Short mmCIF file of C-alpha atoms and ligand atoms in Angstrom, two decimals:
data_model
loop_
_atom_site.label_atom_id
_atom_site.label_comp_id
_atom_site.label_asym_id
_atom_site.label_seq_id
_atom_site.Cartn_x
_atom_site.Cartn_y
_atom_site.Cartn_z
CA MET P 1 -8.79 17.44 -17.48
CA SER P 2 -10.69 18.49 -13.27
CA LYS P 3 -11.36 21.38 -12.51
CA ILE P 4 -9.52 22.77 -9.64
CA ILE P 5 -11.60 22.54 -6.44
CA GLY P 6 -10.97 23.82 -3.13
CA ARG P 7 -12.35 21.83 -0.17
CA ALA P 8 -12.90 23.80 2.87
CA LEU P 9 -14.90 23.44 5.73
CA LYS P 10 -18.05 25.46 5.12
CA LYS P 11 -18.60 27.79 7.99
CA ASP P 12 -22.12 27.39 8.37
CA ASP P 13 -23.85 24.36 9.74
CA PHE P 14 -26.00 21.58 8.10
CA VAL P 15 -29.58 23.21 6.91
CA GLU P 16 -32.66 21.24 6.63
CA MET P 17 -34.70 21.89 4.25
CA PRO P 18 -38.83 20.46 3.72
CA ASP P 19 -37.82 18.55 0.93
CA ASP P 20 -34.90 16.83 1.94
CA HIS P 21 -37.04 13.58 2.33
CA ILE P 22 -38.07 13.37 -1.17
CA ILE P 23 -36.50 10.08 -2.67
CA ILE P 24 -33.91 11.42 -5.88
CA CYS P 25 -32.29 7.76 -7.23
CA ARG P 26 -35.27 5.12 -6.64
CA CYS P 27 -33.02 1.97 -7.53
CA GLU P 28 -31.66 2.86 -4.32
CA GLU P 29 -33.90 4.88 -2.42
CA ILE P 30 -31.95 7.37 -1.27
CA THR P 31 -33.17 11.27 -0.46
CA LYS P 32 -32.54 14.48 -1.49
CA GLY P 33 -31.08 15.43 1.90
CA GLU P 34 -28.73 12.15 1.98
CA ILE P 35 -27.30 13.60 -1.21
CA ARG P 36 -26.87 17.84 0.68
CA ARG P 37 -25.42 16.25 3.44
CA ALA P 38 -22.65 14.13 1.10
CA ILE P 39 -21.85 17.35 -0.59
CA TYR P 40 -21.67 19.28 3.31
CA GLU P 41 -19.28 16.43 4.05
CA GLY P 42 -17.38 16.88 0.71
CA MET P 43 -18.67 14.83 -2.01
CA TYR P 44 -18.65 17.55 -4.34
CA THR P 45 -18.32 15.47 -7.26
CA MET P 46 -20.82 12.94 -9.28
CA ASN P 47 -18.37 10.49 -8.56
CA GLU P 48 -18.32 10.71 -5.00
CA ILE P 49 -21.30 11.41 -3.99
CA LYS P 50 -22.35 7.56 -6.52
CA ARG P 51 -19.19 6.09 -4.29
CA TYR P 52 -19.76 8.11 -1.28
CA LEU P 53 -24.05 6.86 -1.59
CA ARG P 54 -24.05 4.27 -4.23
CA VAL P 55 -27.44 6.86 -6.42
CA GLY P 56 -27.18 5.65 -9.39
CA MET P 57 -25.37 2.40 -8.57
CA GLY P 58 -29.25 0.20 -8.71
CA LEU P 59 -30.21 -1.32 -11.58
CA CYS P 60 -31.04 1.82 -13.81
CA GLN P 61 -27.71 3.16 -12.75
CA GLY P 62 -28.02 6.01 -13.03
CA GLN P 63 -30.12 6.66 -16.25
CA THR P 64 -33.29 8.43 -13.92
CA CYS P 65 -31.62 10.23 -11.18
CA ASN P 66 -28.39 11.79 -13.11
CA LYS P 67 -30.09 14.95 -14.16
CA LEU P 68 -32.25 15.05 -10.55
CA VAL P 69 -28.20 14.92 -8.62
CA LYS P 70 -27.04 17.23 -11.20
CA ALA P 71 -29.30 19.87 -10.63
CA ILE P 72 -29.30 19.71 -6.81
CA VAL P 73 -25.06 19.27 -6.69
CA ALA P 74 -25.62 22.96 -8.62
CA LYS P 75 -27.64 23.93 -6.28
CA GLU P 76 -25.49 23.09 -3.51
CA LEU P 77 -22.30 24.37 -4.71
CA GLY P 78 -24.04 27.61 -7.02
CA LEU P 79 -22.41 25.43 -10.69
CA ASP P 80 -23.30 25.53 -13.52
CA MET P 81 -24.89 22.44 -14.85
CA LYS P 82 -22.58 21.52 -17.61
CA ASP P 83 -20.18 22.38 -15.91
CA ILE P 84 -20.81 18.79 -13.51
CA GLU P 85 -19.76 16.63 -15.75
CA ILE P 86 -21.80 12.94 -14.38
CA PRO P 87 -20.49 9.56 -13.99
CA ILE P 88 -19.06 7.25 -16.98
CA PRO P 89 -21.26 5.17 -18.04
CA ARG P 90 -20.50 1.22 -17.17
CA SER P 91 -21.08 -1.75 -19.36
CA PRO P 92 -23.39 -4.07 -19.90
CA ALA P 93 -26.14 -1.40 -20.80
CA ARG P 94 -28.98 -3.82 -19.31
CA PRO P 95 -27.93 -6.61 -16.46
CA ILE P 96 -26.51 -9.60 -18.45
CA ALA P 97 -27.24 -13.65 -17.00
CA MET P 98 -23.67 -14.47 -15.60
CA LYS P 99 -24.20 -18.06 -18.12
CA ALA P 100 -25.38 -14.83 -20.82
CA TYR P 101 -21.36 -13.53 -20.41
CA ALA P 102 -19.18 -16.52 -19.89
CA ASP P 103 -20.63 -17.48 -23.14
CA ASP P 104 -18.66 -15.88 -25.39
CA GLY P 105 -17.21 -18.56 -27.93
CA TYR P 106 -13.55 -19.36 -25.92
CA MET P 107 -14.95 -22.45 -23.57
CA ARG P 108 -13.65 -23.89 -20.40
CA MET A 1 1.41 30.14 -3.59
CA ILE A 2 0.35 28.47 -0.91
CA ASN A 3 2.68 26.67 2.54
CA ALA A 4 1.97 24.09 4.78
CA GLU A 5 4.10 21.89 6.24
CA VAL A 6 2.86 18.28 4.69
CA ILE A 7 1.90 17.80 1.32
CA ILE A 8 0.56 14.98 -0.38
CA VAL A 9 -0.18 14.23 -4.07
CA GLY A 10 -2.59 11.79 -4.64
CA GLY A 11 -6.11 11.34 -2.81
CA GLY A 12 -6.47 7.58 -2.95
CA VAL A 13 -6.81 5.67 0.30
CA ILE A 14 -2.74 5.81 0.97
CA GLY A 15 -3.07 10.08 0.26
CA SER A 16 -6.03 9.77 2.69
CA SER A 17 -5.60 7.32 5.34
CA ILE A 18 -1.71 9.55 5.53
CA ALA A 19 -3.83 13.43 5.42
CA HIS A 20 -6.36 11.23 8.84
CA TYR A 21 -3.60 10.40 10.88
CA LEU A 22 -1.51 13.68 10.13
CA ALA A 23 -4.59 15.58 11.14
CA LYS A 24 -5.75 14.42 14.17
CA ASN A 25 -1.73 14.49 15.04
CA LYS A 26 -2.64 18.70 13.94
CA VAL A 27 -0.23 18.78 11.63
CA ASP A 28 -0.58 21.23 8.92
CA VAL A 29 -1.59 18.71 5.73
CA LEU A 30 -2.50 19.59 2.13
CA VAL A 31 -3.54 17.46 -0.61
CA LEU A 32 -3.01 17.84 -3.90
CA GLU A 33 -5.50 15.14 -6.53
CA LYS A 34 -5.41 15.10 -10.18
CA ASN A 35 -8.87 13.66 -10.18
CA ASP A 36 -11.41 13.16 -7.66
CA ILE A 37 -10.86 11.76 -4.76
CA GLY A 38 -10.38 8.33 -4.90
CA SER A 39 -10.69 7.87 -8.75
CA GLY A 40 -7.81 5.76 -8.68
CA ALA A 41 -7.38 2.15 -7.49
CA SER A 42 -8.88 2.66 -4.44
CA SER A 43 -12.10 3.02 -5.84
CA ARG A 44 -11.55 0.31 -8.26
CA ASN A 45 -10.89 -2.46 -5.98
CA GLY A 46 -12.26 -5.89 -4.60
CA GLY A 47 -12.21 -4.54 -1.21
CA GLY A 48 -10.19 -7.81 0.58
CA ILE A 49 -7.85 -6.72 4.05
CA ARG A 50 -6.07 -9.99 3.81
CA GLN A 51 -3.11 -11.16 5.96
CA SER A 52 -3.32 -15.25 4.46
CA ALA A 53 -0.35 -15.03 0.91
CA ARG A 54 0.70 -11.30 1.59
CA ASP A 55 4.34 -11.58 1.08
CA LEU A 56 6.90 -11.56 5.02
CA ARG A 57 7.66 -8.18 4.96
CA GLU A 58 4.22 -6.43 4.53
CA MET A 59 2.65 -9.33 6.93
CA PRO A 60 3.75 -6.73 10.36
CA LEU A 61 1.54 -4.24 8.74
CA ALA A 62 -1.59 -6.45 7.65
CA ILE A 63 -1.76 -8.09 11.16
CA HIS A 64 -1.68 -4.88 13.09
CA ALA A 65 -4.37 -3.14 10.66
CA VAL A 66 -6.58 -5.91 11.17
CA LYS A 67 -5.75 -5.99 14.71
CA ASN A 68 -5.57 -2.48 15.78
CA LEU A 69 -7.12 -0.97 13.02
CA TRP A 70 -10.41 -1.84 10.99
CA PRO A 71 -12.76 -2.97 13.85
CA TYR A 72 -12.95 0.77 15.28
CA LEU A 73 -12.43 2.86 11.27
CA SER A 74 -16.64 3.03 11.06
CA GLU A 75 -16.36 4.72 14.44
CA GLU A 76 -13.05 6.98 14.24
CA LEU A 77 -14.42 8.14 10.63
CA GLY A 78 -18.22 8.24 11.67
CA VAL A 79 -18.09 6.68 7.73
CA ASP A 80 -19.31 2.78 7.73
CA VAL A 81 -16.22 1.51 6.26
CA GLU A 82 -18.68 -1.90 6.18
CA TYR A 83 -15.60 -3.98 7.83
CA HIS A 84 -16.59 -7.88 8.24
CA GLN A 85 -14.13 -9.87 9.77
CA LYS A 86 -15.78 -12.99 7.77
CA GLY A 87 -12.86 -15.27 7.47
CA ASN A 88 -10.95 -15.59 3.53
CA LEU A 89 -11.56 -18.71 1.94
CA ARG A 90 -9.04 -19.86 -0.75
CA LEU A 91 -10.45 -22.85 -3.19
CA ALA A 92 -8.96 -25.57 -4.60
CA LYS A 93 -10.50 -27.97 -6.44
CA ASN A 94 -7.52 -30.68 -7.16
CA ASN A 95 -3.87 -31.96 -6.15
CA GLN A 96 -1.89 -29.13 -7.31
CA HIS A 97 -4.11 -26.25 -5.71
CA LEU A 98 -3.60 -28.32 -2.66
CA LYS A 99 -0.05 -28.02 -2.66
CA VAL A 100 -0.41 -24.60 -3.81
CA LEU A 101 -2.05 -23.83 -0.73
CA GLU A 102 -0.24 -25.48 1.52
CA LYS A 103 2.85 -23.08 1.06
CA ILE A 104 0.42 -20.18 1.46
CA VAL A 105 -0.50 -21.84 5.47
CA GLU A 106 3.61 -23.05 5.78
CA HIS A 107 3.90 -19.09 5.23
CA GLY A 108 1.79 -17.48 7.51
CA GLN A 109 2.12 -20.18 9.96
CA SER A 110 5.60 -19.22 10.51
CA VAL A 111 4.20 -15.67 11.09
CA GLY A 112 1.59 -17.02 13.39
CA LEU A 113 -1.35 -15.87 11.64
CA ASP A 114 -4.43 -18.55 12.30
CA LEU A 115 -4.33 -19.95 8.82
CA LYS A 116 -5.33 -23.81 7.90
CA MET A 117 -5.77 -26.42 5.67
CA ILE A 118 -9.72 -27.41 5.40
CA ASP A 119 -11.26 -30.53 3.65
CA GLY A 120 -14.00 -30.27 1.35
CA ASP A 121 -16.78 -31.05 3.29
CA GLN A 122 -15.71 -28.16 5.84
CA VAL A 123 -15.39 -25.68 2.92
CA LYS A 124 -19.24 -26.35 2.54
CA GLU A 125 -20.32 -25.65 6.10
CA LEU A 126 -18.40 -22.81 6.01
CA CYS A 127 -20.31 -22.17 3.08
CA PRO A 128 -22.37 -24.60 1.01
CA PHE A 129 -23.10 -22.40 -2.25
CA VAL A 130 -18.96 -24.35 -3.56
CA SER A 131 -19.38 -26.62 -5.89
CA HIS A 132 -18.61 -30.17 -5.42
CA GLU A 133 -15.39 -29.82 -7.29
CA VAL A 134 -14.01 -28.08 -4.32
CA ILE A 135 -11.88 -30.32 -1.98
CA GLY A 136 -9.93 -28.08 -0.19
CA ALA A 137 -9.01 -24.42 0.62
CA SER A 138 -6.90 -22.36 3.18
CA TYR A 139 -8.73 -20.39 5.84
CA CYS A 140 -8.12 -17.50 7.52
CA ALA A 141 -10.90 -17.34 9.95
CA THR A 142 -9.15 -12.87 10.64
CA ASP A 143 -9.43 -12.18 7.49
CA GLY A 144 -11.69 -10.18 5.98
CA HIS A 145 -13.64 -7.65 3.80
CA GLY A 146 -14.54 -3.48 3.44
CA ASN A 147 -15.41 -1.11 1.08
CA PRO A 148 -13.04 0.72 -1.02
CA MET A 149 -15.12 3.28 -1.59
CA THR A 150 -16.37 4.20 1.47
CA THR A 151 -13.01 4.01 4.07
CA THR A 152 -11.23 5.78 0.76
CA LEU A 153 -14.13 8.56 0.96
CA GLY A 154 -14.43 8.33 4.79
CA PHE A 155 -10.15 8.75 5.18
CA TYR A 156 -11.59 11.93 3.20
CA LYS A 157 -13.99 13.31 5.03
CA ARG A 158 -12.38 13.10 8.46
CA ALA A 159 -9.48 14.34 7.79
CA ARG A 160 -10.91 17.56 6.22
CA GLU A 161 -13.00 18.15 9.10
CA LEU A 162 -9.50 17.71 11.43
CA GLY A 163 -8.27 20.48 9.72
CA ALA A 164 -6.80 19.15 6.25
CA ARG A 165 -6.52 20.59 3.30
CA PHE A 166 -7.60 19.15 -0.16
CA ILE A 167 -7.05 20.44 -3.44
CA THR A 168 -8.83 17.95 -6.19
CA GLY A 169 -8.04 19.45 -9.64
CA GLU A 170 -4.65 19.71 -9.71
CA SER A 171 -1.98 17.18 -11.28
CA VAL A 172 1.31 17.38 -10.28
CA LYS A 173 3.99 17.78 -12.87
CA SER A 174 7.47 18.25 -10.85
CA LEU A 175 9.06 17.86 -7.30
CA ILE A 176 10.98 20.98 -6.28
CA ILE A 177 14.20 20.74 -4.80
CA LYS A 178 15.77 23.93 -3.18
CA LYS A 179 19.75 23.57 -1.65
CA GLY A 180 19.58 20.10 -1.48
CA LYS A 181 15.77 19.33 0.14
CA ILE A 182 12.69 18.75 -1.22
CA SER A 183 10.54 22.23 -0.87
CA GLY A 184 7.85 21.63 -3.20
CA VAL A 185 5.23 20.96 -5.53
CA LYS A 186 5.03 22.24 -8.98
CA THR A 187 1.66 22.08 -11.14
CA LEU A 188 0.18 23.26 -14.61
CA GLU A 189 -0.52 26.75 -12.81
CA ASN A 190 0.94 27.04 -9.25
CA ILE A 191 3.77 26.62 -7.11
CA TYR A 192 2.75 24.69 -3.27
CA GLU A 193 5.26 24.48 -0.83
CA ALA A 194 5.99 22.26 2.15
CA PRO A 195 9.37 21.27 3.35
CA ILE A 196 7.54 17.62 3.49
CA VAL A 197 6.31 16.00 0.41
CA ILE A 198 4.95 12.71 0.10
CA VAL A 199 4.46 10.56 -3.03
CA ALA A 200 1.50 8.67 -2.71
CA SER A 201 0.10 9.36 -6.28
CA GLY A 202 -0.10 4.97 -7.53
CA LEU A 203 1.22 4.21 -11.27
CA GLU A 204 1.80 7.85 -11.62
CA SER A 205 4.64 7.78 -8.93
CA ARG A 206 6.99 7.06 -10.87
CA SER A 207 7.80 9.64 -12.96
CA ILE A 208 7.01 12.21 -9.98
CA ALA A 209 9.89 10.99 -8.08
CA ASN A 210 12.22 10.35 -11.82
CA THR A 211 11.83 14.58 -11.34
CA ALA A 212 13.89 14.83 -8.15
CA GLY A 213 16.43 11.83 -9.78
CA ILE A 214 14.65 8.61 -8.37
CA ASP A 215 13.37 5.78 -10.32
CA LEU A 216 11.61 2.62 -9.48
CA PRO A 217 10.75 -0.62 -10.59
CA MET A 218 7.09 -0.45 -11.30
CA GLN A 219 5.25 -1.06 -13.81
CA LYS A 220 1.00 -0.61 -15.10
CA VAL A 221 -0.90 -4.10 -15.39
CA MET A 222 -4.75 -3.31 -15.78
CA LEU A 223 -7.42 -5.65 -13.58
CA GLU A 224 -10.87 -5.89 -14.04
CA ALA A 225 -13.47 -6.80 -11.67
CA LEU A 226 -17.36 -6.23 -12.01
CA ILE A 227 -20.94 -6.17 -10.04
CA THR A 228 -24.06 -8.72 -9.64
CA GLU A 229 -27.38 -7.75 -9.16
CA ASP A 230 -28.48 -7.83 -4.85
CA GLN A 231 -29.11 -11.66 -3.53
CA SER A 232 -30.82 -11.92 -0.05
CA PRO A 233 -27.65 -12.91 1.80
CA MET A 234 -25.84 -15.78 1.36
CA PHE A 235 -22.00 -16.01 2.44
CA SER A 236 -19.68 -13.67 3.95
CA GLN A 237 -15.67 -14.60 3.81
CA MET A 238 -13.79 -13.34 1.36
CA ILE A 239 -13.30 -15.93 -1.54
CA GLY A 240 -10.80 -16.30 -3.39
CA THR A 241 -9.08 -19.66 -5.27
CA ALA A 242 -5.34 -21.12 -5.73
CA ALA A 243 -4.97 -21.04 -9.49
CA SER A 244 -6.12 -16.81 -8.61
CA ASP A 245 -9.00 -16.64 -11.66
CA PHE A 246 -10.82 -15.10 -9.44
CA TYR A 247 -11.89 -13.43 -6.36
CA GLY A 248 -15.04 -11.61 -4.74
CA HIS A 249 -17.49 -11.15 -1.53
CA GLN A 250 -20.79 -10.45 -0.86
CA THR A 251 -21.59 -6.71 0.72
CA GLU A 252 -23.58 -5.41 1.83
CA HIS A 253 -25.90 -3.90 0.34
CA GLY A 254 -26.47 -7.55 -1.66
CA SER A 255 -24.55 -7.17 -4.69
CA PHE A 256 -21.24 -9.71 -5.14
CA VAL A 257 -17.81 -7.96 -6.81
CA PHE A 258 -15.71 -10.25 -8.11
CA GLY A 259 -12.64 -9.99 -9.60
CA GLY A 260 -10.16 -11.65 -11.46
CA MET A 261 -7.39 -12.47 -14.18
CA THR A 262 -7.50 -13.85 -17.22
CA GLY A 263 -3.75 -14.54 -16.58
CA LEU A 264 -2.48 -12.81 -19.51
CA GLU A 265 -1.96 -9.89 -17.67
CA PRO A 266 0.13 -7.43 -17.52
CA PHE A 267 0.96 -8.28 -21.37
CA ASP A 268 -2.37 -8.27 -22.45
CA SER A 269 -3.29 -4.13 -22.07
CA GLN A 270 -1.27 -1.34 -23.18
CA GLU A 271 -4.67 1.17 -22.55
CA GLU A 272 -4.23 3.94 -21.50
CA ASN A 273 -7.51 4.16 -19.31
CA ALA A 274 -9.28 2.23 -16.82
CA VAL A 275 -11.49 0.82 -20.15
CA THR A 276 -12.70 -2.60 -19.83
CA ARG A 277 -12.15 -5.36 -23.05
CA ASN A 278 -14.28 -8.23 -24.31
CA ILE A 279 -11.78 -10.79 -23.32
CA ALA A 280 -11.93 -9.96 -19.51
CA ALA A 281 -15.43 -10.47 -17.47
CA PRO A 282 -16.48 -13.52 -19.40
CA SER A 283 -12.99 -14.77 -18.10
CA ILE A 284 -13.95 -13.58 -14.88
CA CYS A 285 -17.36 -15.49 -15.07
CA ARG A 286 -16.43 -18.54 -15.97
CA ALA A 287 -13.93 -18.73 -13.55
CA ILE A 288 -16.32 -17.69 -10.93
CA LEU A 289 -19.62 -20.27 -12.61
CA GLY A 290 -16.62 -23.27 -12.50
CA TYR A 291 -16.60 -23.06 -8.17
CA PHE A 292 -19.86 -21.39 -7.40
CA PRO A 293 -22.74 -23.26 -10.19
CA PHE A 294 -25.26 -21.08 -7.89
CA PHE A 295 -24.56 -18.01 -9.55
CA GLU A 296 -25.53 -18.97 -13.66
CA ASN A 297 -28.66 -17.02 -13.77
CA VAL A 298 -27.79 -14.07 -11.54
CA LYS A 299 -26.78 -11.13 -13.55
CA ILE A 300 -23.86 -8.74 -13.58
CA ILE A 301 -24.58 -5.19 -13.38
CA ARG A 302 -21.71 -3.30 -13.65
CA THR A 303 -17.89 -4.41 -15.02
CA TRP A 304 -15.12 -1.41 -14.76
CA SER A 305 -10.97 -1.78 -14.57
CA GLY A 306 -8.66 -0.38 -12.54
CA PHE A 307 -4.54 -0.17 -12.04
CA LEU A 308 -1.59 -2.13 -10.99
CA ASP A 309 1.50 0.08 -9.46
CA GLU A 310 3.00 -3.39 -9.61
CA MET A 311 6.61 -3.58 -7.95
CA VAL A 312 8.77 -5.96 -9.69
CA ASP A 313 9.65 -7.52 -6.59
CA HIS A 314 5.02 -7.23 -5.41
CA VAL A 315 6.13 -4.98 -2.16
CA PRO A 316 5.18 -1.85 -2.18
CA VAL A 317 7.82 1.56 -1.60
CA ILE A 318 6.99 3.15 2.14
CA SER A 319 10.16 5.00 2.42
CA LYS A 320 11.88 8.50 3.02
CA VAL A 321 15.19 9.04 0.39
CA GLU A 322 18.23 9.99 1.92
CA GLU A 323 19.34 11.39 -1.33
CA VAL A 324 16.29 13.80 -1.04
CA PRO A 325 15.89 15.40 2.77
CA GLY A 326 11.77 16.12 2.65
CA LEU A 327 11.30 13.73 -0.08
CA ILE A 328 8.87 10.79 1.11
CA LEU A 329 7.40 7.59 -1.63
CA ALA A 330 4.17 5.44 -0.34
CA CYS A 331 3.55 3.83 -3.45
CA GLY A 332 3.34 0.11 -5.62
CA PHE A 333 1.55 -1.66 -3.87
CA SER A 334 0.99 -4.34 -6.42
CA GLY A 335 -2.31 -4.42 -5.77
CA HIS A 336 -2.94 -4.75 -2.10
CA GLY A 337 -2.25 -1.39 -1.33
CA TYR A 338 -6.39 -1.34 0.50
CA GLY A 339 -6.37 -3.92 3.36
CA ILE A 340 -2.76 -1.78 4.53
CA SER A 341 -4.45 1.78 3.97
CA PRO A 342 -5.05 2.49 7.45
CA ALA A 343 -1.45 1.19 8.83
CA VAL A 344 0.48 2.88 6.12
CA GLY A 345 -1.43 6.12 7.03
CA GLN A 346 -0.42 5.93 11.16
CA LEU A 347 3.22 4.77 9.98
CA ILE A 348 3.81 7.37 7.74
CA ALA A 349 2.24 10.09 10.26
CA GLN A 350 4.80 8.63 13.57
CA MET A 351 7.40 9.09 11.21
CA ILE A 352 6.79 11.88 10.69
CA VAL A 353 4.88 13.39 13.74
CA GLU A 354 7.19 11.58 16.10
CA GLY A 355 10.35 10.22 13.87
CA GLN A 356 10.14 7.14 13.81
CA PRO A 357 7.20 4.61 13.34
CA SER A 358 6.25 1.87 15.75
CA ILE A 359 6.13 -0.51 13.53
CA SER A 360 9.83 -1.40 11.56
CA LEU A 361 9.60 -0.22 7.59
CA GLU A 362 13.06 -1.15 6.44
CA ALA A 363 12.36 -3.49 4.66
CA PHE A 364 10.05 -0.75 2.50
CA LYS A 365 13.30 0.88 1.54
CA TYR A 366 13.30 2.69 -2.27
CA ASP A 367 16.40 1.74 -2.55
CA ARG A 368 15.83 -2.10 -1.80
CA PHE A 369 16.01 -3.02 -6.19
CA LYS A 370 19.70 -3.72 -6.84
CA PRO A 371 20.61 -5.30 -10.47
CA ARG A 372 21.27 -9.47 -9.89
CA VAL A 373 25.39 -8.91 -11.02
C1 LIG F 401 -9.34 -4.93 -9.51
C2 LIG F 401 -8.21 -3.82 -8.25
C3 LIG F 401 -8.76 -5.28 -7.57
C4 LIG F 401 -7.65 -5.12 -6.16
N1 LIG F 401 -8.82 -5.66 -5.20
C5 LIG F 401 -8.16 -5.43 -4.07
C6 LIG F 401 -8.13 -5.86 -2.68
O1 LIG F 401 -9.02 -7.07 -3.21
N2 LIG F 401 -7.48 -6.12 -1.40
C7 LIG F 401 -6.32 -4.77 -1.33
O2 LIG F 401 -5.98 -4.55 -0.33
N3 LIG F 401 -5.91 -3.38 -2.86
C8 LIG F 401 -6.60 -4.26 -3.49
N4 LIG F 401 -6.33 -3.56 -5.06
C9 LIG F 401 -5.50 -2.88 -4.53
C10 LIG F 401 -5.84 -1.33 -4.25
O3 LIG F 401 -7.04 -0.73 -5.11
C11 LIG F 401 -4.76 -0.33 -4.33
O4 LIG F 401 -3.20 -0.89 -3.79
C12 LIG F 401 -5.18 1.19 -3.38
O5 LIG F 401 -5.60 1.56 -3.14
C13 LIG F 401 -3.37 1.89 -3.47
O6 LIG F 401 -4.46 3.09 -3.44
P1 LIG F 401 -3.02 4.99 -3.81
O7 LIG F 401 -3.88 5.55 -2.90
O8 LIG F 401 -1.52 3.86 -3.45
O9 LIG F 401 -3.47 4.66 -5.34
P2 LIG F 401 -4.85 4.99 -5.95
O10 LIG F 401 -6.14 4.96 -5.15
O11 LIG F 401 -3.86 5.28 -7.73
O12 LIG F 401 -4.51 7.15 -5.77
C14 LIG F 401 -3.86 7.31 -6.31
C15 LIG F 401 -3.96 9.07 -6.81
O13 LIG F 401 -3.03 9.54 -6.76
C16 LIG F 401 -3.31 10.29 -7.67
N5 LIG F 401 -2.49 11.32 -9.05
C17 LIG F 401 -1.30 10.78 -10.21
N6 LIG F 401 -0.84 11.42 -10.32
C18 LIG F 401 -1.46 12.28 -9.66
C19 LIG F 401 -0.48 14.09 -9.90
N7 LIG F 401 0.63 13.89 -10.76
N8 LIG F 401 -0.89 14.79 -9.44
C20 LIG F 401 -1.85 14.74 -8.15
N9 LIG F 401 -2.68 13.03 -7.65
C21 LIG F 401 -2.30 12.58 -8.70
C22 LIG F 401 -4.89 9.60 -9.04
O14 LIG F 401 -5.24 10.89 -9.44
C23 LIG F 401 -5.65 9.06 -7.75
O15 LIG F 401 -6.48 9.25 -7.37
C24 LIG F 401 -6.92 -3.42 -6.25
C25 LIG F 401 -6.54 -3.10 -7.24
C26 LIG F 401 -7.35 -3.26 -8.07
C27 LIG F 401 -7.03 -2.13 -9.70
#
């Protein structure tokens, strides 16, 4: 079950940080600043950040950046890392060509 | 206990759209969502924004949304919803397919939709990648597609900026009725009060409505979808087929999103959760390759599924409930609610703020379902 989270607006303005330019999601080239801003704009879960920015939707499917994103969410929202759920992994584990996927024995 | 003027149950694209248009009208609105924003069908759909092949009852909403709302939505929300109005091609490979499409075209033209039949050569001109087996298509130039995830979260973000309150992780268990009127909702741990409650909870709308003694002929259907690796820009139309075996489009970042039907729905799955099964993606792939051989070596990077809240007549319920003043239902979008979501939000807000929506919602009443005899 998800935890109850209120989504009230932050009172303070968004504050830029010196390391905001660092790329966190390498597949989709998304920076720490973009992720921090998305959180500021109300994207409080890893799933929402993924859907909003495409973090973890590239070829590696978040295998590289999930941990880094989690740490940013924890810091920005003052949460414990263990309370943050990562997005559900999706099949296939590695990219598969369409003709291989199509060939499961039921032929046309 | 928390109070509001309006409570919306469900933070999908429908609930978030309603919240946006209500907050824009300065209504104090509270959205309760049991998971996170957009975790239901709204983040799992194919992104099709079409008027063609819709039930005539839905047509005024779809035409209004395409004409007056979608083109300005990114600007209004401050989030790119990736709306592209580059037409919808529904492909045919044989005469039986053509017959299906001719009906759809006749139907659409009867309400003035810019929808026509085109031949194989014209299809190739619009979309050079189709197989030589394609002999024709229906073409609606004003249809298009968008990004359902940024649309849903965009409505949420803007509504929040305009003062709407959202609480996630709150699962509504029942409606509260006092002296014959709605007075709020009960969750596992809390009570929320409001004189108006809108149920926009997708599939679960039925069981929530049941707690007020209202039932809806709605069932669960699981549908699957997949996405490819990025490709350079190939074509911009939304694609469907007369055989209804697959549909899809190229997204702004280059991937193709495809969905499809095995033909065994809704009887092939009683899954509790939106899982992917091993028969669906291969079936979708075979369907795609039958129309677009080009994709043979294009890689699939992700598959997923989602549930439809299918009404018996495939048309949603967007309606006040007369027996329970204050209760409004907005559910049962039956697999095509994304395309009309801005219109639904706007019209429900008008219903509450102005007492009357600017387009009639009479056809979507909750009590239209009658036994045959
Ligand atoms: C694979 C697939 C492809 C599709 N393709 C298209 C398309 O191309 N074009 C199109 O127009 N439409 C399409 N659709 C349909 C479209 O996705 C839906 O009609 C639309 O998203 C419905 O939005 P909603 O907000 O009503 O439902 P949902 O997005 O399901 O939202 C309902 C929300 O209510 C929440 N909720 C449920 N119960 C409770 C509770 N008890 N308490 C609190 N919250 C609760 C859920 O968690 C959920 O977030 C497709 C659907 C699927 C599954």
